[in-house]
Amino acid sequence: MNNIGVESAFDVLVRARALEAKGRSIVHLEIGEPDFPTPAHVVEAAKKALDEGWTHYGPTQGLPELREAIAAHVSRTRGIDVGPQHVSVVPGGKPIIFFPMIALLEPGDEVIYPNPGFPIYESMIRFLGAKPVPIPLEEKRGFSFDLDRFRDSLSDRTKMVVLNSPQNPTGGVIPYEDLKVIADLLRDRDVMILSDEIYSQIYYDGAAPASITAFPGMLEKTIILDGFSKTYAMTGWRMGYGVMPTWLVEAVSKLMVNSNSCTASFTQRAGIAAINGPQDCVHQMVAEFRRRRDAICQGLNEVPGFRCAIPGGAFYAFPNVTGTGMDSKELADFLLNEAGVSCLNGGCFGEYGEGYVRFSYANSLANLNEAVARIKKAAVRWEPAMAR
Ligand SMILES: Cc1ncc(COP(=O)(O)O)c(C=O)c1O
């Protein structure tokens, strides 16, 4: 247990709520979940399912009708051909990190993963006694990998490569050309790729982000992680899925039957409605996120000492704050305690996140403008140091 980590967003949320309980006003930009309600037709489908008696155990792998819907959706959106036999439905996206890593990693295996990155990757790698091999994401490359570092880090012990695009915490999207280089490097290696595509539907500029599975020879090496939390504002429903080779589906089902038995049945019925129903709710949410992205990035770029790249996906802004002269933790604590803006220290996402802070813009435009105004006011704290 000494080796397993946590997710700081939840800790910071607790600290922010404690300040609120003392009467302080806090703008919450720490937690990564859409602030929109789950679409009404999805909620209705869950209510109907409860009335119809979908309140019992179901198949461990997931309801066949939902797996059909997921397979069709993933095939269409990634330009690949997968069927329901490749799908595992699980309670949230996270179990598709947890179960496949348990199934695949042995002590001493090396795992390449993005840094800064979703903290659960490194936590699970360490928990299983495998060796974390972080690859820095480069701000000047739109937060894609340093590809030379990636190439040099591959070894005979590399067992798994984690990709995440669109990315948490940077909002970066791995360009098609970079994925092609990565696919060429991995094609003849005995490795598995965990492609975390939980933000696959939340992107802003042009075509949908490419998936490594679309490159020749990659599908049989890849686990796609996706789910309902972000796309349909369903974080509390706990429903996600993995798409992977059938031999790994079997392993995940064994781990599922030992831990959860199955994912809740009535929520899966709602999942069918989400995937097969109208998608304008998703398009409206993404359009609103785009407006917020433009507003917060423009605002942050006006803050002395901040430099904010424009993210291509997800709902995070990840400004470089080295110009303030404060380290990330000091700045994040200052913003929470003195300015009333709750954000995450970039170091929570790994060593290469130092020098950055993460703002989740899953909050109203009014609150985002208020946060920027508070940060600009707070900048008097570091502006004199900048002038020196
Ligand atoms: C990159 C990434 N992967 C996976 C997850 C987990 O999603 P879920 O809440 O569905 O478990 C998150 C949630 O923040 C995430 O940011």
mmCIF file of N, CA and C in Angstrom, residues 59-145:
data_model
loop_
_atom_site.group_PDB
_atom_site.id
_atom_site.type_symbol
_atom_site.label_atom_id
_atom_site.label_comp_id
_atom_site.label_asym_id
_atom_site.label_seq_id
_atom_site.Cartn_x
_atom_site.Cartn_y
_atom_site.Cartn_z
ATOM 1 N N PRO A 59 -24.787 -9.956 -17.001
ATOM 2 C CA PRO A 59 -23.556 -10.634 -17.418
ATOM 3 C C PRO A 59 -22.321 -9.822 -16.998
ATOM 4 N N THR A 60 -21.286 -10.517 -16.556
ATOM 5 C CA THR A 60 -20.073 -9.841 -16.083
ATOM 6 C C THR A 60 -19.482 -8.915 -17.150
ATOM 7 N N GLN A 61 -19.500 -9.358 -18.385
ATOM 8 C CA GLN A 61 -18.862 -8.573 -19.463
ATOM 9 C C GLN A 61 -19.689 -7.345 -19.848
ATOM 10 N N GLY A 62 -20.944 -7.304 -19.442
ATOM 11 C CA GLY A 62 -21.823 -6.189 -19.820
ATOM 12 C C GLY A 62 -23.002 -6.705 -20.622
ATOM 13 N N LEU A 63 -24.097 -5.929 -20.643
ATOM 14 C CA LEU A 63 -25.294 -6.355 -21.390
ATOM 15 C C LEU A 63 -24.960 -6.450 -22.888
ATOM 16 N N PRO A 64 -25.365 -7.544 -23.553
ATOM 17 C CA PRO A 64 -25.033 -7.704 -24.971
ATOM 18 C C PRO A 64 -25.469 -6.516 -25.825
ATOM 19 N N GLU A 65 -26.666 -5.968 -25.551
ATOM 20 C CA GLU A 65 -27.162 -4.859 -26.377
ATOM 21 C C GLU A 65 -26.270 -3.613 -26.217
ATOM 22 N N LEU A 66 -25.785 -3.388 -24.991
ATOM 23 C CA LEU A 66 -24.885 -2.245 -24.785
ATOM 24 C C LEU A 66 -23.545 -2.509 -25.469
ATOM 25 N N ARG A 67 -23.053 -3.733 -25.361
ATOM 26 C CA ARG A 67 -21.759 -4.046 -26.001
ATOM 27 C C ARG A 67 -21.863 -3.916 -27.522
ATOM 28 N N GLU A 68 -23.012 -4.294 -28.074
ATOM 29 C CA GLU A 68 -23.252 -4.092 -29.522
ATOM 30 C C GLU A 68 -23.168 -2.598 -29.856
ATOM 31 N N ALA A 69 -23.869 -1.802 -29.045
ATOM 32 C CA ALA A 69 -23.906 -0.352 -29.316
ATOM 33 C C ALA A 69 -22.508 0.247 -29.204
ATOM 34 N N ILE A 70 -21.764 -0.161 -28.186
ATOM 35 C CA ILE A 70 -20.398 0.368 -27.993
ATOM 36 C C ILE A 70 -19.509 -0.046 -29.167
ATOM 37 N N ALA A 71 -19.602 -1.325 -29.561
ATOM 38 C CA ALA A 71 -18.745 -1.813 -30.653
ATOM 39 C C ALA A 71 -19.028 -1.038 -31.941
ATOM 40 N N ALA A 72 -20.318 -0.776 -32.215
ATOM 41 C CA ALA A 72 -20.668 -0.031 -33.436
ATOM 42 C C ALA A 72 -20.139 1.403 -33.342
ATOM 43 N N HIS A 73 -20.291 2.011 -32.173
ATOM 44 C CA HIS A 73 -19.836 3.403 -31.976
ATOM 45 C C HIS A 73 -18.309 3.500 -32.121
ATOM 46 N N VAL A 74 -17.599 2.583 -31.468
ATOM 47 C CA VAL A 74 -16.131 2.631 -31.508
ATOM 48 C C VAL A 74 -15.631 2.316 -32.926
ATOM 49 N N SER A 75 -16.266 1.366 -33.597
ATOM 50 C CA SER A 75 -15.859 1.040 -34.974
ATOM 51 C C SER A 75 -16.017 2.265 -35.869
ATOM 52 N N ARG A 76 -17.151 2.956 -35.711
ATOM 53 C CA ARG A 76 -17.437 4.115 -36.570
ATOM 54 C C ARG A 76 -16.498 5.278 -36.263
ATOM 55 N N THR A 77 -16.299 5.563 -34.973
ATOM 56 C CA THR A 77 -15.530 6.764 -34.628
ATOM 57 C C THR A 77 -14.021 6.562 -34.817
ATOM 58 N N ARG A 78 -13.538 5.322 -34.747
ATOM 59 C CA ARG A 78 -12.088 5.092 -34.900
ATOM 60 C C ARG A 78 -11.719 4.539 -36.276
ATOM 61 N N GLY A 79 -12.744 4.242 -37.097
ATOM 62 C CA GLY A 79 -12.455 3.670 -38.407
ATOM 63 C C GLY A 79 -11.862 2.277 -38.295
ATOM 64 N N ILE A 80 -12.366 1.472 -37.343
ATOM 65 C CA ILE A 80 -11.862 0.100 -37.157
ATOM 66 C C ILE A 80 -13.052 -0.854 -37.167
ATOM 67 N N ASP A 81 -12.758 -2.132 -37.026
ATOM 68 C CA ASP A 81 -13.831 -3.112 -37.056
ATOM 69 C C ASP A 81 -13.755 -3.981 -35.799
ATOM 70 N N VAL A 82 -14.561 -3.636 -34.788
ATOM 71 C CA VAL A 82 -14.609 -4.451 -33.570
ATOM 72 C C VAL A 82 -16.048 -4.873 -33.302
ATOM 73 N N GLY A 83 -16.187 -5.964 -32.566
ATOM 74 C CA GLY A 83 -17.519 -6.478 -32.254
ATOM 75 C C GLY A 83 -17.753 -6.519 -30.751
ATOM 76 N N PRO A 84 -18.966 -6.926 -30.336
ATOM 77 C CA PRO A 84 -19.296 -6.945 -28.904
ATOM 78 C C PRO A 84 -18.392 -7.870 -28.095
ATOM 79 N N GLN A 85 -17.787 -8.854 -28.758
ATOM 80 C CA GLN A 85 -16.874 -9.765 -28.041
ATOM 81 C C GLN A 85 -15.597 -9.059 -27.588
ATOM 82 N N HIS A 86 -15.321 -7.869 -28.146
ATOM 83 C CA HIS A 86 -14.111 -7.121 -27.770
ATOM 84 C C HIS A 86 -14.360 -6.113 -26.651
ATOM 85 N N VAL A 87 -15.601 -6.041 -26.197
ATOM 86 C CA VAL A 87 -15.974 -4.966 -25.258
ATOM 87 C C VAL A 87 -16.161 -5.511 -23.839
ATOM 88 N N SER A 88 -15.556 -4.805 -22.853
ATOM 89 C CA SER A 88 -15.843 -5.051 -21.438
ATOM 90 C C SER A 88 -16.485 -3.810 -20.865
ATOM 91 N N VAL A 89 -17.677 -3.952 -20.316
ATOM 92 C CA VAL A 89 -18.335 -2.819 -19.653
ATOM 93 C C VAL A 89 -17.995 -2.898 -18.167
ATOM 94 N N VAL A 90 -17.540 -1.777 -17.620
ATOM 95 C CA VAL A 90 -17.063 -1.753 -16.228
ATOM 96 C C VAL A 90 -17.556 -0.472 -15.541
ATOM 97 N N PRO A 91 -17.460 -0.424 -14.188
ATOM 98 C CA PRO A 91 -17.980 0.761 -13.484
ATOM 99 C C PRO A 91 -17.033 1.964 -13.579
ATOM 100 N N GLY A 92 -17.033 2.665 -14.692
ATOM 101 C CA GLY A 92 -16.192 3.844 -14.901
ATOM 102 C C GLY A 92 -15.034 3.538 -15.839
ATOM 103 N N GLY A 93 -14.350 4.610 -16.246
ATOM 104 C CA GLY A 93 -13.171 4.412 -17.098
ATOM 105 C C GLY A 93 -11.997 3.847 -16.313
ATOM 106 N N LYS A 94 -11.867 4.238 -15.055
ATOM 107 C CA LYS A 94 -10.706 3.844 -14.257
ATOM 108 C C LYS A 94 -10.450 2.338 -14.214
ATOM 109 N N PRO A 95 -11.493 1.498 -14.086
ATOM 110 C CA PRO A 95 -11.216 0.053 -14.042
ATOM 111 C C PRO A 95 -10.500 -0.462 -15.293
ATOM 112 N N ILE A 96 -10.545 0.323 -16.391
ATOM 113 C CA ILE A 96 -9.823 -0.112 -17.603
ATOM 114 C C ILE A 96 -8.349 0.297 -17.511
ATOM 115 N N ILE A 97 -7.973 1.010 -16.492
ATOM 116 C CA ILE A 97 -6.554 1.131 -16.141
ATOM 117 C C ILE A 97 -6.228 -0.001 -15.153
ATOM 118 N N PHE A 98 -7.065 -0.130 -14.147
ATOM 119 C CA PHE A 98 -6.820 -1.045 -13.022
ATOM 120 C C PHE A 98 -6.747 -2.504 -13.474
ATOM 121 N N PHE A 99 -7.782 -2.994 -14.151
ATOM 122 C CA PHE A 99 -7.831 -4.427 -14.476
ATOM 123 C C PHE A 99 -6.786 -4.849 -15.523
ATOM 124 N N PRO A 100 -6.692 -4.163 -16.664
ATOM 125 C CA PRO A 100 -5.669 -4.606 -17.626
ATOM 126 C C PRO A 100 -4.252 -4.507 -17.069
ATOM 127 N N MET A 101 -3.982 -3.495 -16.252
ATOM 128 C CA MET A 101 -2.625 -3.422 -15.677
ATOM 129 C C MET A 101 -2.387 -4.596 -14.731
ATOM 130 N N ILE A 102 -3.382 -4.931 -13.909
ATOM 131 C CA ILE A 102 -3.231 -6.104 -13.021
ATOM 132 C C ILE A 102 -3.012 -7.359 -13.863
ATOM 133 N N ALA A 103 -3.765 -7.461 -14.950
ATOM 134 C CA ALA A 103 -3.690 -8.670 -15.779
ATOM 135 C C ALA A 103 -2.340 -8.791 -16.483
ATOM 136 N N LEU A 104 -1.742 -7.650 -16.852
ATOM 137 C CA LEU A 104 -0.585 -7.704 -17.763
ATOM 138 C C LEU A 104 0.760 -7.472 -17.106
ATOM 139 N N LEU A 105 0.812 -6.709 -16.013
ATOM 140 C CA LEU A 105 2.124 -6.271 -15.527
ATOM 141 C C LEU A 105 2.703 -7.183 -14.462
ATOM 142 N N GLU A 106 3.981 -7.470 -14.618
ATOM 143 C CA GLU A 106 4.753 -8.242 -13.627
ATOM 144 C C GLU A 106 5.778 -7.290 -13.012
ATOM 145 N N PRO A 107 6.230 -7.602 -11.783
ATOM 146 C CA PRO A 107 7.292 -6.773 -11.204
ATOM 147 C C PRO A 107 8.471 -6.675 -12.174
ATOM 148 N N GLY A 108 8.992 -5.476 -12.314
ATOM 149 C CA GLY A 108 10.156 -5.265 -13.184
ATOM 150 C C GLY A 108 9.809 -4.884 -14.613
ATOM 151 N N ASP A 109 8.570 -5.135 -15.037
ATOM 152 C CA ASP A 109 8.174 -4.697 -16.388
ATOM 153 C C ASP A 109 8.228 -3.176 -16.468
ATOM 154 N N GLU A 110 8.577 -2.675 -17.628
ATOM 155 C CA GLU A 110 8.627 -1.218 -17.786
ATOM 156 C C GLU A 110 7.368 -0.714 -18.497
ATOM 157 N N VAL A 111 6.872 0.417 -18.009
ATOM 158 C CA VAL A 111 5.682 1.011 -18.617
ATOM 159 C C VAL A 111 5.980 2.467 -18.970
ATOM 160 N N ILE A 112 5.800 2.782 -20.237
ATOM 161 C CA ILE A 112 5.991 4.144 -20.729
ATOM 162 C C ILE A 112 4.657 4.879 -20.627
ATOM 163 N N TYR A 113 4.699 6.101 -20.101
ATOM 164 C CA TYR A 113 3.437 6.826 -19.921
ATOM 165 C C TYR A 113 3.706 8.328 -19.954
ATOM 166 N N PRO A 114 2.652 9.120 -20.275
ATOM 167 C CA PRO A 114 2.833 10.567 -20.400
ATOM 168 C C PRO A 114 2.995 11.246 -19.048
ATOM 169 N N ASN A 115 3.862 12.256 -19.011
ATOM 170 C CA ASN A 115 4.105 13.009 -17.791
ATOM 171 C C ASN A 115 4.303 14.478 -18.181
ATOM 172 N N PRO A 116 3.462 15.429 -17.755
ATOM 173 C CA PRO A 116 2.364 15.248 -16.818
ATOM 174 C C PRO A 116 1.266 14.360 -17.404
ATOM 175 N N GLY A 117 0.617 13.604 -16.524
ATOM 176 C CA GLY A 117 -0.441 12.709 -16.977
ATOM 177 C C GLY A 117 -1.395 12.365 -15.846
ATOM 178 N N PHE A 118 -2.459 11.686 -16.202
ATOM 179 C CA PHE A 118 -3.459 11.254 -15.218
ATOM 180 C C PHE A 118 -2.737 10.421 -14.136
ATOM 181 N N PRO A 119 -2.822 10.827 -12.866
ATOM 182 C CA PRO A 119 -1.956 10.235 -11.836
ATOM 183 C C PRO A 119 -2.171 8.735 -11.603
ATOM 184 N N ILE A 120 -3.303 8.225 -12.016
ATOM 185 C CA ILE A 120 -3.614 6.815 -11.751
ATOM 186 C C ILE A 120 -2.681 5.881 -12.536
ATOM 187 N N TYR A 121 -2.164 6.349 -13.687
ATOM 188 C CA TYR A 121 -1.249 5.471 -14.442
ATOM 189 C C TYR A 121 -0.038 5.123 -13.560
ATOM 190 N N GLU A 122 0.631 6.175 -13.084
ATOM 191 C CA GLU A 122 1.858 5.928 -12.319
ATOM 192 C C GLU A 122 1.554 5.207 -11.006
ATOM 193 N N SER A 123 0.434 5.565 -10.409
ATOM 194 C CA SER A 123 0.039 4.911 -9.160
ATOM 195 C C SER A 123 -0.078 3.392 -9.353
ATOM 196 N N MET A 124 -0.755 2.993 -10.406
ATOM 197 C CA MET A 124 -0.974 1.554 -10.641
ATOM 198 C C MET A 124 0.319 0.847 -11.060
ATOM 199 N N ILE A 125 1.136 1.539 -11.851
ATOM 200 C CA ILE A 125 2.411 0.947 -12.277
ATOM 201 C C ILE A 125 3.237 0.624 -11.026
ATOM 202 N N ARG A 126 3.332 1.597 -10.126
ATOM 203 C CA ARG A 126 4.130 1.395 -8.903
ATOM 204 C C ARG A 126 3.499 0.330 -8.000
ATOM 205 N N PHE A 127 2.184 0.363 -7.897
ATOM 206 C CA PHE A 127 1.467 -0.587 -7.039
ATOM 207 C C PHE A 127 1.794 -2.018 -7.443
ATOM 208 N N LEU A 128 1.926 -2.234 -8.752
ATOM 209 C CA LEU A 128 2.153 -3.593 -9.256
ATOM 210 C C LEU A 128 3.636 -3.950 -9.317
ATOM 211 N N GLY A 129 4.491 -3.064 -8.819
ATOM 212 C CA GLY A 129 5.927 -3.365 -8.795
ATOM 213 C C GLY A 129 6.581 -3.231 -10.153
ATOM 214 N N ALA A 130 5.862 -2.651 -11.119
ATOM 215 C CA ALA A 130 6.463 -2.417 -12.433
ATOM 216 C C ALA A 130 7.246 -1.101 -12.367
ATOM 217 N N LYS A 131 8.007 -0.843 -13.446
ATOM 218 C CA LYS A 131 8.877 0.338 -13.409
ATOM 219 C C LYS A 131 8.288 1.475 -14.251
ATOM 220 N N PRO A 132 8.002 2.617 -13.611
ATOM 221 C CA PRO A 132 7.456 3.739 -14.374
ATOM 222 C C PRO A 132 8.530 4.377 -15.250
ATOM 223 N N VAL A 133 8.224 4.581 -16.516
ATOM 224 C CA VAL A 133 9.153 5.255 -17.435
ATOM 225 C C VAL A 133 8.406 6.470 -18.014
ATOM 226 N N PRO A 134 8.472 7.610 -17.302
ATOM 227 C CA PRO A 134 7.705 8.790 -17.739
ATOM 228 C C PRO A 134 8.326 9.444 -18.962
ATOM 229 N N ILE A 135 7.504 9.831 -19.912
ATOM 230 C CA ILE A 135 7.992 10.577 -21.080
ATOM 231 C C ILE A 135 7.416 11.984 -21.001
ATOM 232 N N PRO A 136 8.290 13.003 -21.007
ATOM 233 C CA PRO A 136 7.781 14.373 -20.886
ATOM 234 C C PRO A 136 6.900 14.769 -22.066
ATOM 235 N N LEU A 137 5.850 15.514 -21.765
ATOM 236 C CA LEU A 137 5.053 16.148 -22.817
ATOM 237 C C LEU A 137 5.617 17.548 -23.000
ATOM 238 N N GLU A 138 5.677 17.987 -24.236
ATOM 239 C CA GLU A 138 6.345 19.254 -24.503
ATOM 240 C C GLU A 138 5.351 20.342 -24.873
ATOM 241 N N GLU A 139 5.377 21.388 -24.078
ATOM 242 C CA GLU A 139 4.473 22.516 -24.327
ATOM 243 C C GLU A 139 4.618 23.015 -25.765
ATOM 244 N N LYS A 140 5.853 23.120 -26.238
ATOM 245 C CA LYS A 140 6.056 23.701 -27.586
ATOM 246 C C LYS A 140 5.577 22.761 -28.688
ATOM 247 N N ARG A 141 5.289 21.498 -28.353
ATOM 248 C CA ARG A 141 4.744 20.560 -29.342
ATOM 249 C C ARG A 141 3.248 20.331 -29.088
ATOM 250 N N GLY A 142 2.582 21.305 -28.490
ATOM 251 C CA GLY A 142 1.149 21.150 -28.195
ATOM 252 C C GLY A 142 0.917 20.056 -27.167
ATOM 253 N N PHE A 143 1.900 19.855 -26.288
ATOM 254 C CA PHE A 143 1.857 18.828 -25.252
ATOM 255 C C PHE A 143 1.766 17.416 -25.833
ATOM 256 N N SER A 144 2.442 17.205 -26.955
ATOM 257 C CA SER A 144 2.624 15.831 -27.417
ATOM 258 C C SER A 144 3.959 15.343 -26.852
ATOM 259 N N PHE A 145 4.244 14.033 -27.051
ATOM 260 C CA PHE A 145 5.480 13.468 -26.490
ATOM 261 C C PHE A 145 6.724 14.103 -27.091
#
